[in-house]
mmCIF file of N, CA and C and ligand atoms in Angstrom:
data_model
loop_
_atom_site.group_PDB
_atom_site.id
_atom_site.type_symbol
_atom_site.label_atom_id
_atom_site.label_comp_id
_atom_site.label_asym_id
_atom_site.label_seq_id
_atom_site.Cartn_x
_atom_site.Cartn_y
_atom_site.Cartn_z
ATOM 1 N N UNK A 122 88.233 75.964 120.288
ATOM 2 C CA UNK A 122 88.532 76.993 119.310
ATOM 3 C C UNK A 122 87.481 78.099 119.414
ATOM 4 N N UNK A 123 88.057 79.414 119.270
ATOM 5 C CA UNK A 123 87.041 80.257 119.220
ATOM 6 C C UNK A 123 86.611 80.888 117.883
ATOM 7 N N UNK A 124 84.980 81.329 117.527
ATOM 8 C CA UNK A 124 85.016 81.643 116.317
ATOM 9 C C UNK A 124 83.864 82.407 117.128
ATOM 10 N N UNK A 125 83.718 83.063 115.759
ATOM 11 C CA UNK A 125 82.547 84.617 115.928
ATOM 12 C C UNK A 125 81.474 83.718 115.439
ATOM 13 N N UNK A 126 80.644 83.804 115.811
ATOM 14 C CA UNK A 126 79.127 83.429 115.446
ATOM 15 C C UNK A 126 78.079 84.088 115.287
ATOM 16 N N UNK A 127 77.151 84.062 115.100
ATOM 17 C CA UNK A 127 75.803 84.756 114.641
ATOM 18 C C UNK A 127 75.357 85.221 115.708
ATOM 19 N N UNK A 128 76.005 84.849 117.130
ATOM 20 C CA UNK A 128 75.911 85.839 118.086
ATOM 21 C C UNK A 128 76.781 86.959 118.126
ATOM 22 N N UNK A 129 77.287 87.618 117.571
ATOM 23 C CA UNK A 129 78.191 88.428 116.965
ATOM 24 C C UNK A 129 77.595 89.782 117.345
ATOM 25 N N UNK A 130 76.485 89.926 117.640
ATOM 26 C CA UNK A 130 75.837 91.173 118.062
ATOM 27 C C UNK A 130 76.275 91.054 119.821
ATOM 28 N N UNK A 131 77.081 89.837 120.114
ATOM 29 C CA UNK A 131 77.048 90.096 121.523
ATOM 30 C C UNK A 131 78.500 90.647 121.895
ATOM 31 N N UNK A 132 79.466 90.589 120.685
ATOM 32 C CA UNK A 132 80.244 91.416 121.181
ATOM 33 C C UNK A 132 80.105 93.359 121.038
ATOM 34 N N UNK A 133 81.491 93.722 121.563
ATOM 35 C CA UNK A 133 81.111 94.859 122.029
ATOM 36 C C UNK A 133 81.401 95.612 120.621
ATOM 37 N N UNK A 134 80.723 96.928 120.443
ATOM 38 C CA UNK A 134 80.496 97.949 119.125
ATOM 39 C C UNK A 134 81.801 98.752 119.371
ATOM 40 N N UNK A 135 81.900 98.547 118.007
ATOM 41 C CA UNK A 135 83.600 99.201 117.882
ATOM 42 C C UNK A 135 83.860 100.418 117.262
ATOM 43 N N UNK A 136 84.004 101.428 118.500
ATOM 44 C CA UNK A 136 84.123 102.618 118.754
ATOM 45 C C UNK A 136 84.890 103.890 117.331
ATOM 46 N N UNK A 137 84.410 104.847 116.757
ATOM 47 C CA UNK A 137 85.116 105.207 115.889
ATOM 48 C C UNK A 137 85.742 106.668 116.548
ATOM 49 N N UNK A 138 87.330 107.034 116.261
ATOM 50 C CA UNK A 138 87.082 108.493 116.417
ATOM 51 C C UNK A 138 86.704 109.571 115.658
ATOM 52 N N UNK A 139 86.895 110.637 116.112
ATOM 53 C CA UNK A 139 86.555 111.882 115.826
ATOM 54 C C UNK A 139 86.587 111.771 114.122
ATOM 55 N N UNK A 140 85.847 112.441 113.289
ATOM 56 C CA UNK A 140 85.936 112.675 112.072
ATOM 57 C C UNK A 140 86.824 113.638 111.912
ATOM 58 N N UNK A 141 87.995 113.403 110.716
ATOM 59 C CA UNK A 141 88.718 113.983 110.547
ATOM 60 C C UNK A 141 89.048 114.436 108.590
ATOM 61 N N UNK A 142 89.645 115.143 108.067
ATOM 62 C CA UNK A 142 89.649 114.898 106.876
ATOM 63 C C UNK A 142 90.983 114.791 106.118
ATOM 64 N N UNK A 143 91.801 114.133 105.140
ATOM 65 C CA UNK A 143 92.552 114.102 104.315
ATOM 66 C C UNK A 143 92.754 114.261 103.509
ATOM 67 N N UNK A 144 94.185 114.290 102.425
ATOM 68 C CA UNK A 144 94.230 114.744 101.256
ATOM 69 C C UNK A 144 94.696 113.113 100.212
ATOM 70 N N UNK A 145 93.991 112.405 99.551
ATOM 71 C CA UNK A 145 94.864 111.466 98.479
ATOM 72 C C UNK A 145 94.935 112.096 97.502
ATOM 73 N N UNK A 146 96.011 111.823 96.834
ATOM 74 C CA UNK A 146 96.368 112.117 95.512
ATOM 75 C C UNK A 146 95.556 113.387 95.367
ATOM 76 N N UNK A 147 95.441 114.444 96.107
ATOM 77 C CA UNK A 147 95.159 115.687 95.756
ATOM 78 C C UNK A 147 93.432 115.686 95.816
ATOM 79 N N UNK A 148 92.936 114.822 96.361
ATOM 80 C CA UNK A 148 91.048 114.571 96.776
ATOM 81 C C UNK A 148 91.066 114.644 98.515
ATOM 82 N N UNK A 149 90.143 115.582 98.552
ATOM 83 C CA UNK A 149 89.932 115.299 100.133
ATOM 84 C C UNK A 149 88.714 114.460 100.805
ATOM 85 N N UNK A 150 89.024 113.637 101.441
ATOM 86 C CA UNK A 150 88.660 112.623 102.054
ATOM 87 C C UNK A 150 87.817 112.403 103.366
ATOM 88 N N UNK A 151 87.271 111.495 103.630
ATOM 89 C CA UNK A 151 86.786 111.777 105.257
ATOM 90 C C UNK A 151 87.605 110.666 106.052
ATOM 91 N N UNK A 152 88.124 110.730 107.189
ATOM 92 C CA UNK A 152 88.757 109.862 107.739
ATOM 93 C C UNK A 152 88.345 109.715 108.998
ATOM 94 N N UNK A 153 88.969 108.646 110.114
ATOM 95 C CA UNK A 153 88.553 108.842 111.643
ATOM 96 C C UNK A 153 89.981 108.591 112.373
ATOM 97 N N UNK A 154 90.146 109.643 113.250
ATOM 98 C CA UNK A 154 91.292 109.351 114.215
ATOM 99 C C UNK A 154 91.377 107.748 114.477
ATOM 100 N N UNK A 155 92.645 107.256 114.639
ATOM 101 C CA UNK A 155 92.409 105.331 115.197
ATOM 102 C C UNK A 155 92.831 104.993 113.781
ATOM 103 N N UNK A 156 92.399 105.327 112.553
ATOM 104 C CA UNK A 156 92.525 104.544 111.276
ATOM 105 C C UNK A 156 93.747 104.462 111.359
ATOM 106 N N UNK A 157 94.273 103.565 110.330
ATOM 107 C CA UNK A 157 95.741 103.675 109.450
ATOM 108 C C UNK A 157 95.297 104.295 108.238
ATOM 109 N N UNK A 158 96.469 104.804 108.050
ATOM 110 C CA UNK A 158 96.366 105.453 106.722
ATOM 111 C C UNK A 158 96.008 103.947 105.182
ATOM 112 N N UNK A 159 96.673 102.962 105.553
ATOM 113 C CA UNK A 159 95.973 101.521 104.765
ATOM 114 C C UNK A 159 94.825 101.850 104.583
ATOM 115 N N UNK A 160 93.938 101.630 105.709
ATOM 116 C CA UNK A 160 92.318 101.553 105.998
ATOM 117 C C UNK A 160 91.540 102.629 104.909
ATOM 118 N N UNK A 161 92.024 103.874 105.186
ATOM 119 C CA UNK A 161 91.382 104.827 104.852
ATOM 120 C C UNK A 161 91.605 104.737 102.903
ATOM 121 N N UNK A 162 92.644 104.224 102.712
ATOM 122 C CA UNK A 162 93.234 104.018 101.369
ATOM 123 C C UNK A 162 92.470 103.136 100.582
ATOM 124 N N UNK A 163 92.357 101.707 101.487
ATOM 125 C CA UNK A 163 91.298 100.694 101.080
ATOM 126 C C UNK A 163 89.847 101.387 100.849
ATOM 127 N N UNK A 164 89.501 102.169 102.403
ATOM 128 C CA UNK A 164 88.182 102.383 102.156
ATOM 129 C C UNK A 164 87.606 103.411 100.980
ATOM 130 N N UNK A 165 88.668 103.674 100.284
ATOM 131 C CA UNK A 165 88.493 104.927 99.015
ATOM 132 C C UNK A 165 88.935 104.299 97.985
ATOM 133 N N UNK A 166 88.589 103.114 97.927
ATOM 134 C CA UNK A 166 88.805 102.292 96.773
ATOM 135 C C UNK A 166 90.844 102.360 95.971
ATOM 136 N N UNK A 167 91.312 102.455 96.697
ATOM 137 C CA UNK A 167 92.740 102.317 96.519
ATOM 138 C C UNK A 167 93.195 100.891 96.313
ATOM 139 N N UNK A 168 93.595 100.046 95.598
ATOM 140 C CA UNK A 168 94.644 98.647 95.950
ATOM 141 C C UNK A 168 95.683 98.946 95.250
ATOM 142 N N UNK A 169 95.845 99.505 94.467
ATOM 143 C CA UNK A 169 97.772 99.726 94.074
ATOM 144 C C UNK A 169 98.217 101.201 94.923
ATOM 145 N N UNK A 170 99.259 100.866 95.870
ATOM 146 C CA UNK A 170 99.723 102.048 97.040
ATOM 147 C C UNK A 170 100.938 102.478 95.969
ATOM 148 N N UNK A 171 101.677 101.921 95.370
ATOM 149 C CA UNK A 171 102.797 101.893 95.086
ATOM 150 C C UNK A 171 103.030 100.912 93.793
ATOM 151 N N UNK A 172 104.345 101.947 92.871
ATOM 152 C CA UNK A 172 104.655 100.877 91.617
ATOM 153 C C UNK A 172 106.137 100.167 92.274
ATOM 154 N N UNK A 173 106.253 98.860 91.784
ATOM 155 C CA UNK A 173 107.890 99.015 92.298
ATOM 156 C C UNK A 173 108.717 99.201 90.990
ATOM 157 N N UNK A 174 110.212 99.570 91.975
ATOM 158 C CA UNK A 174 111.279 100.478 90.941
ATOM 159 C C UNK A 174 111.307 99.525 89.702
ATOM 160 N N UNK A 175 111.523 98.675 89.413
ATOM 161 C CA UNK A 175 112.345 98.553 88.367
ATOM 162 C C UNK A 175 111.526 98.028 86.957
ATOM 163 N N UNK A 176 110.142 96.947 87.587
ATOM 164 C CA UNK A 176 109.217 96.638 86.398
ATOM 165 C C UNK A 176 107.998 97.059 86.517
ATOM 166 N N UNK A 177 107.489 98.315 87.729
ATOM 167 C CA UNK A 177 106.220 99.377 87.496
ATOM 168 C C UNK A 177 105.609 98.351 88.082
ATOM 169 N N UNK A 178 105.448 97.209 88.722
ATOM 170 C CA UNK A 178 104.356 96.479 89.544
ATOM 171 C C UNK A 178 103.999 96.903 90.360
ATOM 172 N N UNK A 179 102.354 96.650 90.288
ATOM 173 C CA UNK A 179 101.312 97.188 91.384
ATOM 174 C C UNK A 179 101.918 96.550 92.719
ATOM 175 N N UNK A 180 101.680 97.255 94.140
ATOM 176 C CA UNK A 180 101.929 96.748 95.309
ATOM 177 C C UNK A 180 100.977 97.810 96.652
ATOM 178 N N UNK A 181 100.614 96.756 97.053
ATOM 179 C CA UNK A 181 99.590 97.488 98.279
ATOM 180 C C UNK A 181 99.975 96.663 99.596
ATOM 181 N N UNK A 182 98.656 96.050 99.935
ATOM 182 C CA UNK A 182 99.024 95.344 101.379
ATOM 183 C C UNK A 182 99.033 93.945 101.433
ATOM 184 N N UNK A 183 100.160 93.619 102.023
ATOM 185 C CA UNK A 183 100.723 92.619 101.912
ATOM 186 C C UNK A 183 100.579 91.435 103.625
ATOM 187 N N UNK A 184 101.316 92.442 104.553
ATOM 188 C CA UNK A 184 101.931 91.555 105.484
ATOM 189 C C UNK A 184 100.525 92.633 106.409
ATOM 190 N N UNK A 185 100.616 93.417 106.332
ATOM 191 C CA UNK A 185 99.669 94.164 106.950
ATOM 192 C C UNK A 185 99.701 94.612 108.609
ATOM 193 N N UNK A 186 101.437 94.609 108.757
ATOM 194 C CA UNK A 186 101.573 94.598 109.865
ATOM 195 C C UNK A 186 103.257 95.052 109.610
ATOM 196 N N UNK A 187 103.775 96.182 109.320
ATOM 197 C CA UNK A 187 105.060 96.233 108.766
ATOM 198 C C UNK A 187 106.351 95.781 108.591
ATOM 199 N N UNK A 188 105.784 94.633 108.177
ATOM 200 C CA UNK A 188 107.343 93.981 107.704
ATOM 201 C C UNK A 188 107.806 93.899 106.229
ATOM 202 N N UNK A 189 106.756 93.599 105.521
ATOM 203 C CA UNK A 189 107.161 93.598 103.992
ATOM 204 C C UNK A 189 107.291 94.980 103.546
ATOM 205 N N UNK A 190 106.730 96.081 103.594
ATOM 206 C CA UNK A 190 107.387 97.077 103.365
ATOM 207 C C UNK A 190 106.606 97.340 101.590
ATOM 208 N N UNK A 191 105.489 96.382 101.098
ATOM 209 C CA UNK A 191 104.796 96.630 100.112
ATOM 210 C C UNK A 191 103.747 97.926 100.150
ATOM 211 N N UNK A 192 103.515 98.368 101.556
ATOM 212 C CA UNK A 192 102.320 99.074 101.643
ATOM 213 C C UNK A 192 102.752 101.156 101.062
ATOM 214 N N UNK A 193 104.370 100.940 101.158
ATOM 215 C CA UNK A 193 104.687 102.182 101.631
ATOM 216 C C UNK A 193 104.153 103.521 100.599
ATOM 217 N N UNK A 194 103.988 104.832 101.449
ATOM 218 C CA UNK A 194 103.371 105.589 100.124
ATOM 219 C C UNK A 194 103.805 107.013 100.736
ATOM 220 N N UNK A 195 103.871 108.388 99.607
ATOM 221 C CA UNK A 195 104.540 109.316 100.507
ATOM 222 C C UNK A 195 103.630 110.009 101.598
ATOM 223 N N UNK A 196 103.776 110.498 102.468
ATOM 224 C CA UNK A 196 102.976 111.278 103.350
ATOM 225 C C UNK A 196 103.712 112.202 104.126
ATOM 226 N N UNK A 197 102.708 113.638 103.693
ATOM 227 C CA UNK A 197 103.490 114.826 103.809
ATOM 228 C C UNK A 197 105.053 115.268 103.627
ATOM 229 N N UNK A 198 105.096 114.558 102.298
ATOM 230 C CA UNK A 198 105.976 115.170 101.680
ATOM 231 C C UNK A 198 107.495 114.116 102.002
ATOM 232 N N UNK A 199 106.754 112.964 102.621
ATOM 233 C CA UNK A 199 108.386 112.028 103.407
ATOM 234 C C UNK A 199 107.984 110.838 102.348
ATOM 235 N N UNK A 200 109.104 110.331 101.481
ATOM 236 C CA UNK A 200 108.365 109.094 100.980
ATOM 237 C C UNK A 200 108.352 108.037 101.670
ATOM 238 N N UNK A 201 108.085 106.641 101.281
ATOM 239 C CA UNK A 201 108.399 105.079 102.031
ATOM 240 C C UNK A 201 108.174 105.197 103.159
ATOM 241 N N UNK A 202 106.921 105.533 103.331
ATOM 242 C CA UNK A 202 105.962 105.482 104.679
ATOM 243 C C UNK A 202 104.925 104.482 104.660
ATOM 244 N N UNK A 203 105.519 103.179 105.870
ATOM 245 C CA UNK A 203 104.309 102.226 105.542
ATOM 246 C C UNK A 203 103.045 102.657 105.901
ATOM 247 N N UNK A 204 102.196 102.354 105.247
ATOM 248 C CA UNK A 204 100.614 102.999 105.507
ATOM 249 C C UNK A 204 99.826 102.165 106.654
ATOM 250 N N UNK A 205 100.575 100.791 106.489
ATOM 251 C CA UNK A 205 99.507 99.867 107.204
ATOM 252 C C UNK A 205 99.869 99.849 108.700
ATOM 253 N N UNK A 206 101.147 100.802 109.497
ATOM 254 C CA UNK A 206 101.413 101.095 110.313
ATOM 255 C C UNK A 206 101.508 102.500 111.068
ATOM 256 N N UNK A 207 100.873 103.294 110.409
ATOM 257 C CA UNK A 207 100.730 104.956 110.096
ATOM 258 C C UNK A 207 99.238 105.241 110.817
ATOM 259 N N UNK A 208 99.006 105.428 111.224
ATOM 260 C CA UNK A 208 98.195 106.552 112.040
ATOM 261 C C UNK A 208 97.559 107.443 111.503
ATOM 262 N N UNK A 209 96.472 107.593 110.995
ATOM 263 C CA UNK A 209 95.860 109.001 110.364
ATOM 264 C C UNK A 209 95.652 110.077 111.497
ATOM 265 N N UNK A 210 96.278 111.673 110.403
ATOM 266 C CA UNK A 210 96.198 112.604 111.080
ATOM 267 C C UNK A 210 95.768 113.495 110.817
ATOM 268 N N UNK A 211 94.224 114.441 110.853
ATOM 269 C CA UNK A 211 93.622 115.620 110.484
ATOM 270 C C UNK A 211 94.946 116.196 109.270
ATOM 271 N N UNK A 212 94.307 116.428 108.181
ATOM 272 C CA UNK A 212 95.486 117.320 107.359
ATOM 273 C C UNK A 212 96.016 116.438 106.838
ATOM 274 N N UNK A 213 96.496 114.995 106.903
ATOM 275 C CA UNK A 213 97.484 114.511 106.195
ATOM 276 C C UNK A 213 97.166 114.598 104.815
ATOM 277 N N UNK A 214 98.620 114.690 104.055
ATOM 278 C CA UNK A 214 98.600 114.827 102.379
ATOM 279 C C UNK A 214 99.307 113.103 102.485
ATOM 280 N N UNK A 215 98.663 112.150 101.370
ATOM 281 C CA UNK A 215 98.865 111.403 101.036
ATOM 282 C C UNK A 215 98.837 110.788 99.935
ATOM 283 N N UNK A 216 100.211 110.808 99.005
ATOM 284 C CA UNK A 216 100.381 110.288 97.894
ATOM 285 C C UNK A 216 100.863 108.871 97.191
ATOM 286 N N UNK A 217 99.497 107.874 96.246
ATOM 287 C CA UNK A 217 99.839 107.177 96.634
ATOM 288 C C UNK A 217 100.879 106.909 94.975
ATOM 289 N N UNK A 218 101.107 105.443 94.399
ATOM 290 C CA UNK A 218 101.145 105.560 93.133
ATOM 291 C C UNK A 218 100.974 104.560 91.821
ATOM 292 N N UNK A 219 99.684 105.100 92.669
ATOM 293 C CA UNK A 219 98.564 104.088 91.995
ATOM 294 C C UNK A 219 97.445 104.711 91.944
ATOM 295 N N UNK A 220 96.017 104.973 91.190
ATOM 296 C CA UNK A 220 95.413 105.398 91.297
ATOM 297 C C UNK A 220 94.266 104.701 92.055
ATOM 298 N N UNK A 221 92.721 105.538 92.754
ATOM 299 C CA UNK A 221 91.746 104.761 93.225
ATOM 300 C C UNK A 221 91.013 103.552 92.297
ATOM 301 N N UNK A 222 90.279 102.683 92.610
ATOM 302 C CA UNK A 222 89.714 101.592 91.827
ATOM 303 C C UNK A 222 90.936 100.780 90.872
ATOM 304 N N UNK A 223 92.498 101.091 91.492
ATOM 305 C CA UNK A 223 93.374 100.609 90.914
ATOM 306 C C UNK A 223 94.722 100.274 91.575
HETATM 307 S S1 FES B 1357 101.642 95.688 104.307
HETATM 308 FE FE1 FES B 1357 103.599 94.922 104.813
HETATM 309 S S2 FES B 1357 104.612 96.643 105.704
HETATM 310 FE FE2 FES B 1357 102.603 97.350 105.316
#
C-alpha cells in the first residue's frame, strides 16, 4: 500500500499558475490559472454554493468530481455550472447562493 509519509518533502512541489483575479458574489478575489472554481470558493471561505429549490438547503461539494451536480453555481451569467469541474478564468463573475463563512 502506498501512503505519504513524513518523507513527504520528497515528493515533487506543486506548481501554481499565473495569478489571476475574480469576481464572488460581487468581491474580487485572487485566484490561480489550474484552480476550479470549487477550490477558489473553498479557499474564500465559501461551503454553501447553492440553496436547493424546494426546502432552501445548503449544498456545496459533494462528489467532487461531477456527478452529483450539488456543487453547481452561476458563472458569467449561465446558471448550474458545476464548480468542482470548472476551470478558473481571469475575469470570471461568480455567483454563489450562499454566502462566505456559510
Ligand atoms: S461536487 Fe458533485 S458535481 Fe460537483
Amino acid at each position: 500500500m502506498l501512503r505519504i509519509t513524513r518523507k513527504s518533502h520528497d515528493l515533487p512541489l506543486i506548481e501554481r499558475g499565473p495569478l489571476v483575479q475574480v469576481w464572488i458574489n460581487g468581491s474580487q478575489v485572487n485566484a490561480y490559472l489550474g484552480e476550479t472554481v470549487a477550490a477558489v470558493l473553498i479557499a474564500n471561505g465559501y461551503r454553501t454554493f447553492r440553496l436547493t429549490d424546494k426546502k432552501q438547503k445548503p449544498r456545496g461539494i459533494y462528489c467532487g468530481m461531477g456527478i452529483c451536480f450539488d456543487c453547481t453555481v452561476e458563472i458569467d451569467g449561465v446558471p448550474d455550472i458545476r464548480s468542482c469541474i470548472t476551470k478558473i478564468r481571469d475575469g470570471m463573475v461568480i455567483k454563489t447562493g450562499g454566502t462566505a463563512n456559510g
